[in-house]
Coordinates of C-alpha atoms and ligand atoms in Angstrom, one line a residue:
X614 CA -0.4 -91.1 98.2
X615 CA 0.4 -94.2 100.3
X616 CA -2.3 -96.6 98.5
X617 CA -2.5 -100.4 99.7
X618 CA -0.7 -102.5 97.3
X619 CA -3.5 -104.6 97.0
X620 CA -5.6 -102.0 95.3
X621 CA -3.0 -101.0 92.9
X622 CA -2.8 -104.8 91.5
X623 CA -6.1 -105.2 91.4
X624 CA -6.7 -102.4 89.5
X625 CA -3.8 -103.3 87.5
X626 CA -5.2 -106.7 86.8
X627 CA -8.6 -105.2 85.8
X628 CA -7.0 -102.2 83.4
X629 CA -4.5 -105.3 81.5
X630 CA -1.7 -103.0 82.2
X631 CA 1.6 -104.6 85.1
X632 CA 3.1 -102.6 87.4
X633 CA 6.6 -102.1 88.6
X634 CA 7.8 -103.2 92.3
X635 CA 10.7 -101.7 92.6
X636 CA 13.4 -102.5 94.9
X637 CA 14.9 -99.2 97.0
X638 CA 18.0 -99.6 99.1
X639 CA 19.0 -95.8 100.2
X640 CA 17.7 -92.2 99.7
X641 CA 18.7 -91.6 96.4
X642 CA 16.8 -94.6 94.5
X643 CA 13.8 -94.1 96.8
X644 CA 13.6 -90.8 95.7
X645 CA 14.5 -91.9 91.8
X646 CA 11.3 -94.3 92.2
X647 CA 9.2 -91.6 93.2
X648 CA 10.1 -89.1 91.1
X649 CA 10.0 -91.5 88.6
X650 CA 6.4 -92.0 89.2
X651 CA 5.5 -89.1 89.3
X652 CA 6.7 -87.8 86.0
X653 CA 5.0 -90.5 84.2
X654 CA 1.9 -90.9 85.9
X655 CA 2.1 -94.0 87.1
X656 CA 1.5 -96.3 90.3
X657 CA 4.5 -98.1 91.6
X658 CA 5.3 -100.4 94.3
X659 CA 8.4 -99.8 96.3
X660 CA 10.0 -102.4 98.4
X661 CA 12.8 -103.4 100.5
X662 CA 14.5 -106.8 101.4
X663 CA 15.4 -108.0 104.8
X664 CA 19.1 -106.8 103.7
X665 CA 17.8 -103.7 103.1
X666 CA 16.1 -103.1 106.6
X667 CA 19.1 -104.7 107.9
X668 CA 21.8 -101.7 106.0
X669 CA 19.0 -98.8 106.1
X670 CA 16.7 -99.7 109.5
X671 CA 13.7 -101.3 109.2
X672 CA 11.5 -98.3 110.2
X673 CA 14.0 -95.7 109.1
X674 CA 13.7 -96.9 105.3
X675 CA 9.8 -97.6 105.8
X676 CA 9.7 -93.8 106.8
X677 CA 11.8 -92.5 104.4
X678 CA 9.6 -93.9 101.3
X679 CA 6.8 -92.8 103.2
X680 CA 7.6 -89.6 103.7
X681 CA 8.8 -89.4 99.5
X682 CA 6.2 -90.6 98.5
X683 CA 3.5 -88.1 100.4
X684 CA 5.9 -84.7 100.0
X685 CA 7.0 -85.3 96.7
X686 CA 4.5 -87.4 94.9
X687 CA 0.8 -87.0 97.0
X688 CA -1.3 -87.7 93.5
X689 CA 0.8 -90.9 92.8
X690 CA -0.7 -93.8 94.3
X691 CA 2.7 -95.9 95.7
X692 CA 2.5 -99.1 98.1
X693 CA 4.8 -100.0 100.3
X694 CA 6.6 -103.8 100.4
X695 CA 8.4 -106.0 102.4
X696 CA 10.6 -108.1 99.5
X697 CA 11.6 -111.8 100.1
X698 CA 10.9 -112.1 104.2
X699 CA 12.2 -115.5 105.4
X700 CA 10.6 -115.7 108.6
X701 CA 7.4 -115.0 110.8
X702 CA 9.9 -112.6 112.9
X703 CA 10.3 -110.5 109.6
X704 CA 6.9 -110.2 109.0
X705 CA 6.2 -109.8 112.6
X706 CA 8.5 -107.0 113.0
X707 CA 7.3 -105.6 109.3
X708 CA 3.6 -105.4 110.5
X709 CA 4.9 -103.6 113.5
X710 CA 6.5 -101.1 111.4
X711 CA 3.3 -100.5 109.5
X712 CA 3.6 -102.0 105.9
X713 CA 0.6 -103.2 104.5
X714 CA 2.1 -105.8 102.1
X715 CA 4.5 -108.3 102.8
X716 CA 5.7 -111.4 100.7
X717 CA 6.6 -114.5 102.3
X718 CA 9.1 -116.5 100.6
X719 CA 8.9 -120.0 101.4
X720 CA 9.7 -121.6 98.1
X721 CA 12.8 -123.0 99.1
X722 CA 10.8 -125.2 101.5
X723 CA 9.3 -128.6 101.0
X724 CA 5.6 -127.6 99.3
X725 CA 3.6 -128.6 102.8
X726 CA 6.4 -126.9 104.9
X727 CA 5.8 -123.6 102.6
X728 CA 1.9 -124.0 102.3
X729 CA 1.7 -124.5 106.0
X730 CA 3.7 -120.9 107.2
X731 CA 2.1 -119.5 104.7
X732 CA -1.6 -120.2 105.8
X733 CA -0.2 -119.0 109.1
X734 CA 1.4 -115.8 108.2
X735 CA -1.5 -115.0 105.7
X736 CA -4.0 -115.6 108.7
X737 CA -1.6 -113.3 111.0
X738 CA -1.6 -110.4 108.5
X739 CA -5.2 -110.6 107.2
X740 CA -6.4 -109.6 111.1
X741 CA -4.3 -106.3 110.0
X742 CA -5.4 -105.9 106.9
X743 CA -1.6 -106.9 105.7
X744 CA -1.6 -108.2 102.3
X745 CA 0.5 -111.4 101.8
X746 CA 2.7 -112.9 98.6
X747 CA 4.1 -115.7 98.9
X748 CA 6.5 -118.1 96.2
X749 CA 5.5 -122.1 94.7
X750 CA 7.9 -123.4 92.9
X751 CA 11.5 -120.8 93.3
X752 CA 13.1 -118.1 91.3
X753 CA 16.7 -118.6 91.4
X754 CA 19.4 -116.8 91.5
X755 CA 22.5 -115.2 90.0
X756 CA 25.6 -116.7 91.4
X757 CA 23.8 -119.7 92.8
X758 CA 23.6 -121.7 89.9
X759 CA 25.4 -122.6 86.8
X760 CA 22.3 -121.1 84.5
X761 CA 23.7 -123.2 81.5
X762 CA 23.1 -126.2 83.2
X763 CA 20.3 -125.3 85.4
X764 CA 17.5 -127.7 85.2
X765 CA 14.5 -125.6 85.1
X766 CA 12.0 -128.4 85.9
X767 CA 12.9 -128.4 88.9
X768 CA 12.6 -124.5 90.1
X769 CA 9.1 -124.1 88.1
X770 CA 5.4 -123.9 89.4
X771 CA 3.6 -126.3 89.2
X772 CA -0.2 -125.1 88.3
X773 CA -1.7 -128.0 90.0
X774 CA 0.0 -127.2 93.5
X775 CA -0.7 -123.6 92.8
X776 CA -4.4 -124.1 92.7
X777 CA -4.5 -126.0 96.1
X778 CA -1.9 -123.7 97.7
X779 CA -3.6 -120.6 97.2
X780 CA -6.7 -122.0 97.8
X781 CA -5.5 -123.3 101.4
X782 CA -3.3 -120.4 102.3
X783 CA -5.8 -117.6 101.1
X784 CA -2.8 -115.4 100.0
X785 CA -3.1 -112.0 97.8
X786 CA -0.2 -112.1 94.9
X787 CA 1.4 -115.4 94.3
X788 CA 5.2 -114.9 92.6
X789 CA 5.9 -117.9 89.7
X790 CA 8.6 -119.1 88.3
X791 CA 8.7 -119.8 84.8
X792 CA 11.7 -119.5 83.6
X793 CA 12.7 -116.5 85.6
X794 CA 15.9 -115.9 87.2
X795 CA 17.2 -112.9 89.8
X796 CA 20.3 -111.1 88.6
X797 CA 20.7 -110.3 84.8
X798 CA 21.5 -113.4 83.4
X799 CA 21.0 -116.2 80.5
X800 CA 17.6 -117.4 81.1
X801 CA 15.9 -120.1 79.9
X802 CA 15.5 -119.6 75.4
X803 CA 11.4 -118.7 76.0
X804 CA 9.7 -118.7 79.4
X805 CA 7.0 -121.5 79.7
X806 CA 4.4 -119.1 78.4
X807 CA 2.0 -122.5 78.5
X808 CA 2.7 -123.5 82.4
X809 CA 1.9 -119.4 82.7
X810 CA -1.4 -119.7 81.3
X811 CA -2.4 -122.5 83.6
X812 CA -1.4 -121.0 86.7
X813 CA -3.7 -118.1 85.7
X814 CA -6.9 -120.0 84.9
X815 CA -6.2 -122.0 88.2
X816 CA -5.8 -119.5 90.7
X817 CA -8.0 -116.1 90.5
X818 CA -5.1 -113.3 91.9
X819 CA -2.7 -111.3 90.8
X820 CA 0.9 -113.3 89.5
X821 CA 4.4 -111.5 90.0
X822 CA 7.2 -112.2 88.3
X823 CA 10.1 -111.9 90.3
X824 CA 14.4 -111.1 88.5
X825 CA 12.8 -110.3 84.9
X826 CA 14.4 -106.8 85.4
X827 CA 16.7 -107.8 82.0
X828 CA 13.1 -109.1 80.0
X829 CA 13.0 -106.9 76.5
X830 CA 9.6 -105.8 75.6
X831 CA 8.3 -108.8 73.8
X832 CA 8.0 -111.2 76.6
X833 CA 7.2 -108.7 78.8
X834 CA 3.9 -108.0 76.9
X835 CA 3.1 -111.8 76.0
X836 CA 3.5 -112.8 80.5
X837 CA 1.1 -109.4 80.8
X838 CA -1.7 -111.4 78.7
X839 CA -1.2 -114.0 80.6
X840 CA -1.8 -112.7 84.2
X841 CA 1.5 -111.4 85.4
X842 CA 0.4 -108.1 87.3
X843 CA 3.4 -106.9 88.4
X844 CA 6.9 -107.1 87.4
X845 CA 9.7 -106.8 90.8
X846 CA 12.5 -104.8 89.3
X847 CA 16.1 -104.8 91.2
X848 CA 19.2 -105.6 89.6
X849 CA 18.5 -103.2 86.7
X850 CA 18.5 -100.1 89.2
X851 CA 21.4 -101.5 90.7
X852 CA 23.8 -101.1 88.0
X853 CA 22.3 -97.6 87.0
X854 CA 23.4 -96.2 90.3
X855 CA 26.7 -98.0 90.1
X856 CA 27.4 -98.1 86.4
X857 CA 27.1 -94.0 87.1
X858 CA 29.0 -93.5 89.8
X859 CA 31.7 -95.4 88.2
X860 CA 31.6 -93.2 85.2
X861 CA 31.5 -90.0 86.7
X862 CA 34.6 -91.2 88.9
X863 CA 36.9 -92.3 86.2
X864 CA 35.5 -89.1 84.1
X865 CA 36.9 -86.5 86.1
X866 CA 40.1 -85.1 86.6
X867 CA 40.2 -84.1 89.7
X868 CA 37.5 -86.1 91.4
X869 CA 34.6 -84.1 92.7
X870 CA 34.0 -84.4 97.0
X871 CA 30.3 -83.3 96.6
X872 CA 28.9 -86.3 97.5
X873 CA 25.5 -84.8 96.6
X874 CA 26.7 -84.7 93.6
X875 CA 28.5 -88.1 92.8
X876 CA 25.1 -89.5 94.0
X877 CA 22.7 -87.0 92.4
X878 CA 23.9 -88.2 89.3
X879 CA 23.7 -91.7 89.8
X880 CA 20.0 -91.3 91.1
X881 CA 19.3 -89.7 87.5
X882 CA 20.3 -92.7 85.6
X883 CA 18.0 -95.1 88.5
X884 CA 15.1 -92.6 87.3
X885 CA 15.2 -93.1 83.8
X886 CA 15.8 -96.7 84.3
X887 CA 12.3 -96.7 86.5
X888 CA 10.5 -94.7 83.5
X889 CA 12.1 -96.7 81.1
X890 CA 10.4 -99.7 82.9
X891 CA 7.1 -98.1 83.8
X892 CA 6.6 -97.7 79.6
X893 CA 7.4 -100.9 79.1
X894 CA 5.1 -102.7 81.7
X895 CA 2.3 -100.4 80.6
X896 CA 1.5 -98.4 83.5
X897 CA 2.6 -94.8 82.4
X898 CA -0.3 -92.6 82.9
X899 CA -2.6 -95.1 85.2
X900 CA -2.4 -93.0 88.5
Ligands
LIG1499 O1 15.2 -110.6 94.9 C1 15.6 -109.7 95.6 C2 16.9 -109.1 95.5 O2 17.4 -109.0 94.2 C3 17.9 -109.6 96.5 O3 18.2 -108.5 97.2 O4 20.5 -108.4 98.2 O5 18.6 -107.1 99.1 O6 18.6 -109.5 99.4 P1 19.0 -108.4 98.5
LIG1500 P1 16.2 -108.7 89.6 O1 17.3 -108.8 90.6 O2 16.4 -109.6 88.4 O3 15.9 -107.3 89.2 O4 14.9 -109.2 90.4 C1 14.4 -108.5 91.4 C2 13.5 -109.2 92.3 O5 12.9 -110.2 92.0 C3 13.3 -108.7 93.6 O6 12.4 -109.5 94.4
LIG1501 ZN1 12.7 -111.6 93.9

């Protein structure tokens, strides 16, 4: 049941329980997600980057989850996300296509130059009932920094600019950063569990926590208590599906040309991977 993502973190936030967003980039993990889902009882978000409408179409990919998630899960309440858009354009053509949550990421802007799109996207979607996220402070990412050096003052949120920019921008979700970082990779010892807690007394909505997709169950639990609603989930799907084909490939003799197969398999490991998540955040049976 196509559900407004909105509604499924705010009764996520109310139940103490996160929820997954889980990033889809072709049939087979779509279909893992929902399946997923289904099986365990739980609400789940799927999204797609601008990449991902770029590879898949834009509408296509918004139409294939759709049509998932109502034929093959209609009791499962699942929302529908635009991931990391970069531009009014995206969110523009987004809306057009019909999702009802988009996150803006400005965070690599100066703070007034990301508090100012922000206000106007969040303005532009509220008219259509379009829920917004948007990023303070910036996630990095795999590849783009040296993570043993990185200094992590510099990437985190600042609670006091948080208060003022979701107070000015009048957005839905707000994504932190903590001590998080996108890929699987050596993050910082301990996220800054205390710079956590103030951004949750400061602002009153749900906090995601973007590239924790490698967090083991302890420091999940501890950034649930303090306000993180919903956990975005990427890399570790990624190297299900590929860390199976692989497999399967070297495993067999005489390689097998049923590509339903070869990728049938590999969407098995990115469901157990989601239910394997959907425990951990706490969501399993909340549909
Ligand atoms: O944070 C989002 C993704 O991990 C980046 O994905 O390669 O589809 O842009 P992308
Ligand atoms: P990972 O790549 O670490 O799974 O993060 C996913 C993410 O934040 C997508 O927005
Ligand atoms: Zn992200």
């Amino acid at each position: 049941m196509i559900t407004p993502v909105k509604e499924i973190l705010e009764r996520a936030r109310k139940g103490g329980y996160a929820v997954g967003a889980f990033n889809t980039v072709n049939l087979e993990t779509t279909r893992a997600i929902v399946e997923a889902a289904l099986e365990m009882g739980s609400p789940v978000i799927i999204q797609m980057t601008e990449k991902t409408m770029e590879y898949g179409g834009g509408r296509g990919m918004y139409q294939l989850v759709k049509n998932d998630a109502e034929f093959y899960a209609p009791s499962i309440p699942i929302g529908i996300h635009l991931d990391h858009g970069h531009s009014f354009e995206i969110v523009e053509r987004a809306a057009e296509i019909g999702y009802n949550s988009v996150m803006y990421d400005g965070s690599r802007k100066s703070f007034e130059d990301n508090l100012e799109t922000t206000k106007k996207i969040t303005q532009f979607c509220h008219d259509k009932e379009i829920s917004v996220q948007a990023e303070l402070g910036s996630v990095p990412y795999l590849g783009e920094v040296n993570v043993g050096e990185i200094d992590w003052d510099k990437y985190m949120t600042d609670p006091v600019q948080a208060e003022k920019f979701v107070a000015e921008t009048e957005i839905d979700s707000l994504a932190v950063a903590i001590g998080n970082a996108h890929g699987f990779v050596k993050e910082r010892s301990e996220p800054d569990y205390e710079r956590l807690e103030k951004i949750n007394q400061a602002v009153n909505i749900p906090l995601i926590l973007h590239g924790a997709s490698d967090w083991e169950n302890g420091r999940v639990s501890e950034v649930i208590k303090r306000g993180i609603t919903c956990f975005n989930v990427d890399t570790a799907l990624r190297l299900a599906f590929v860390n199976n084909l692989i497999k399967s490939v070297r495993e067999q003799e005489n390689v097998s040309f049923d590509v339903r197969k070869l990728l049938g398999d590999a969407r098995e490991a990115v469901k157990k991977t989601v239910k394997e998540k959907i425990k951990i955040f706490g969501s399993e049976g909340k549909a």
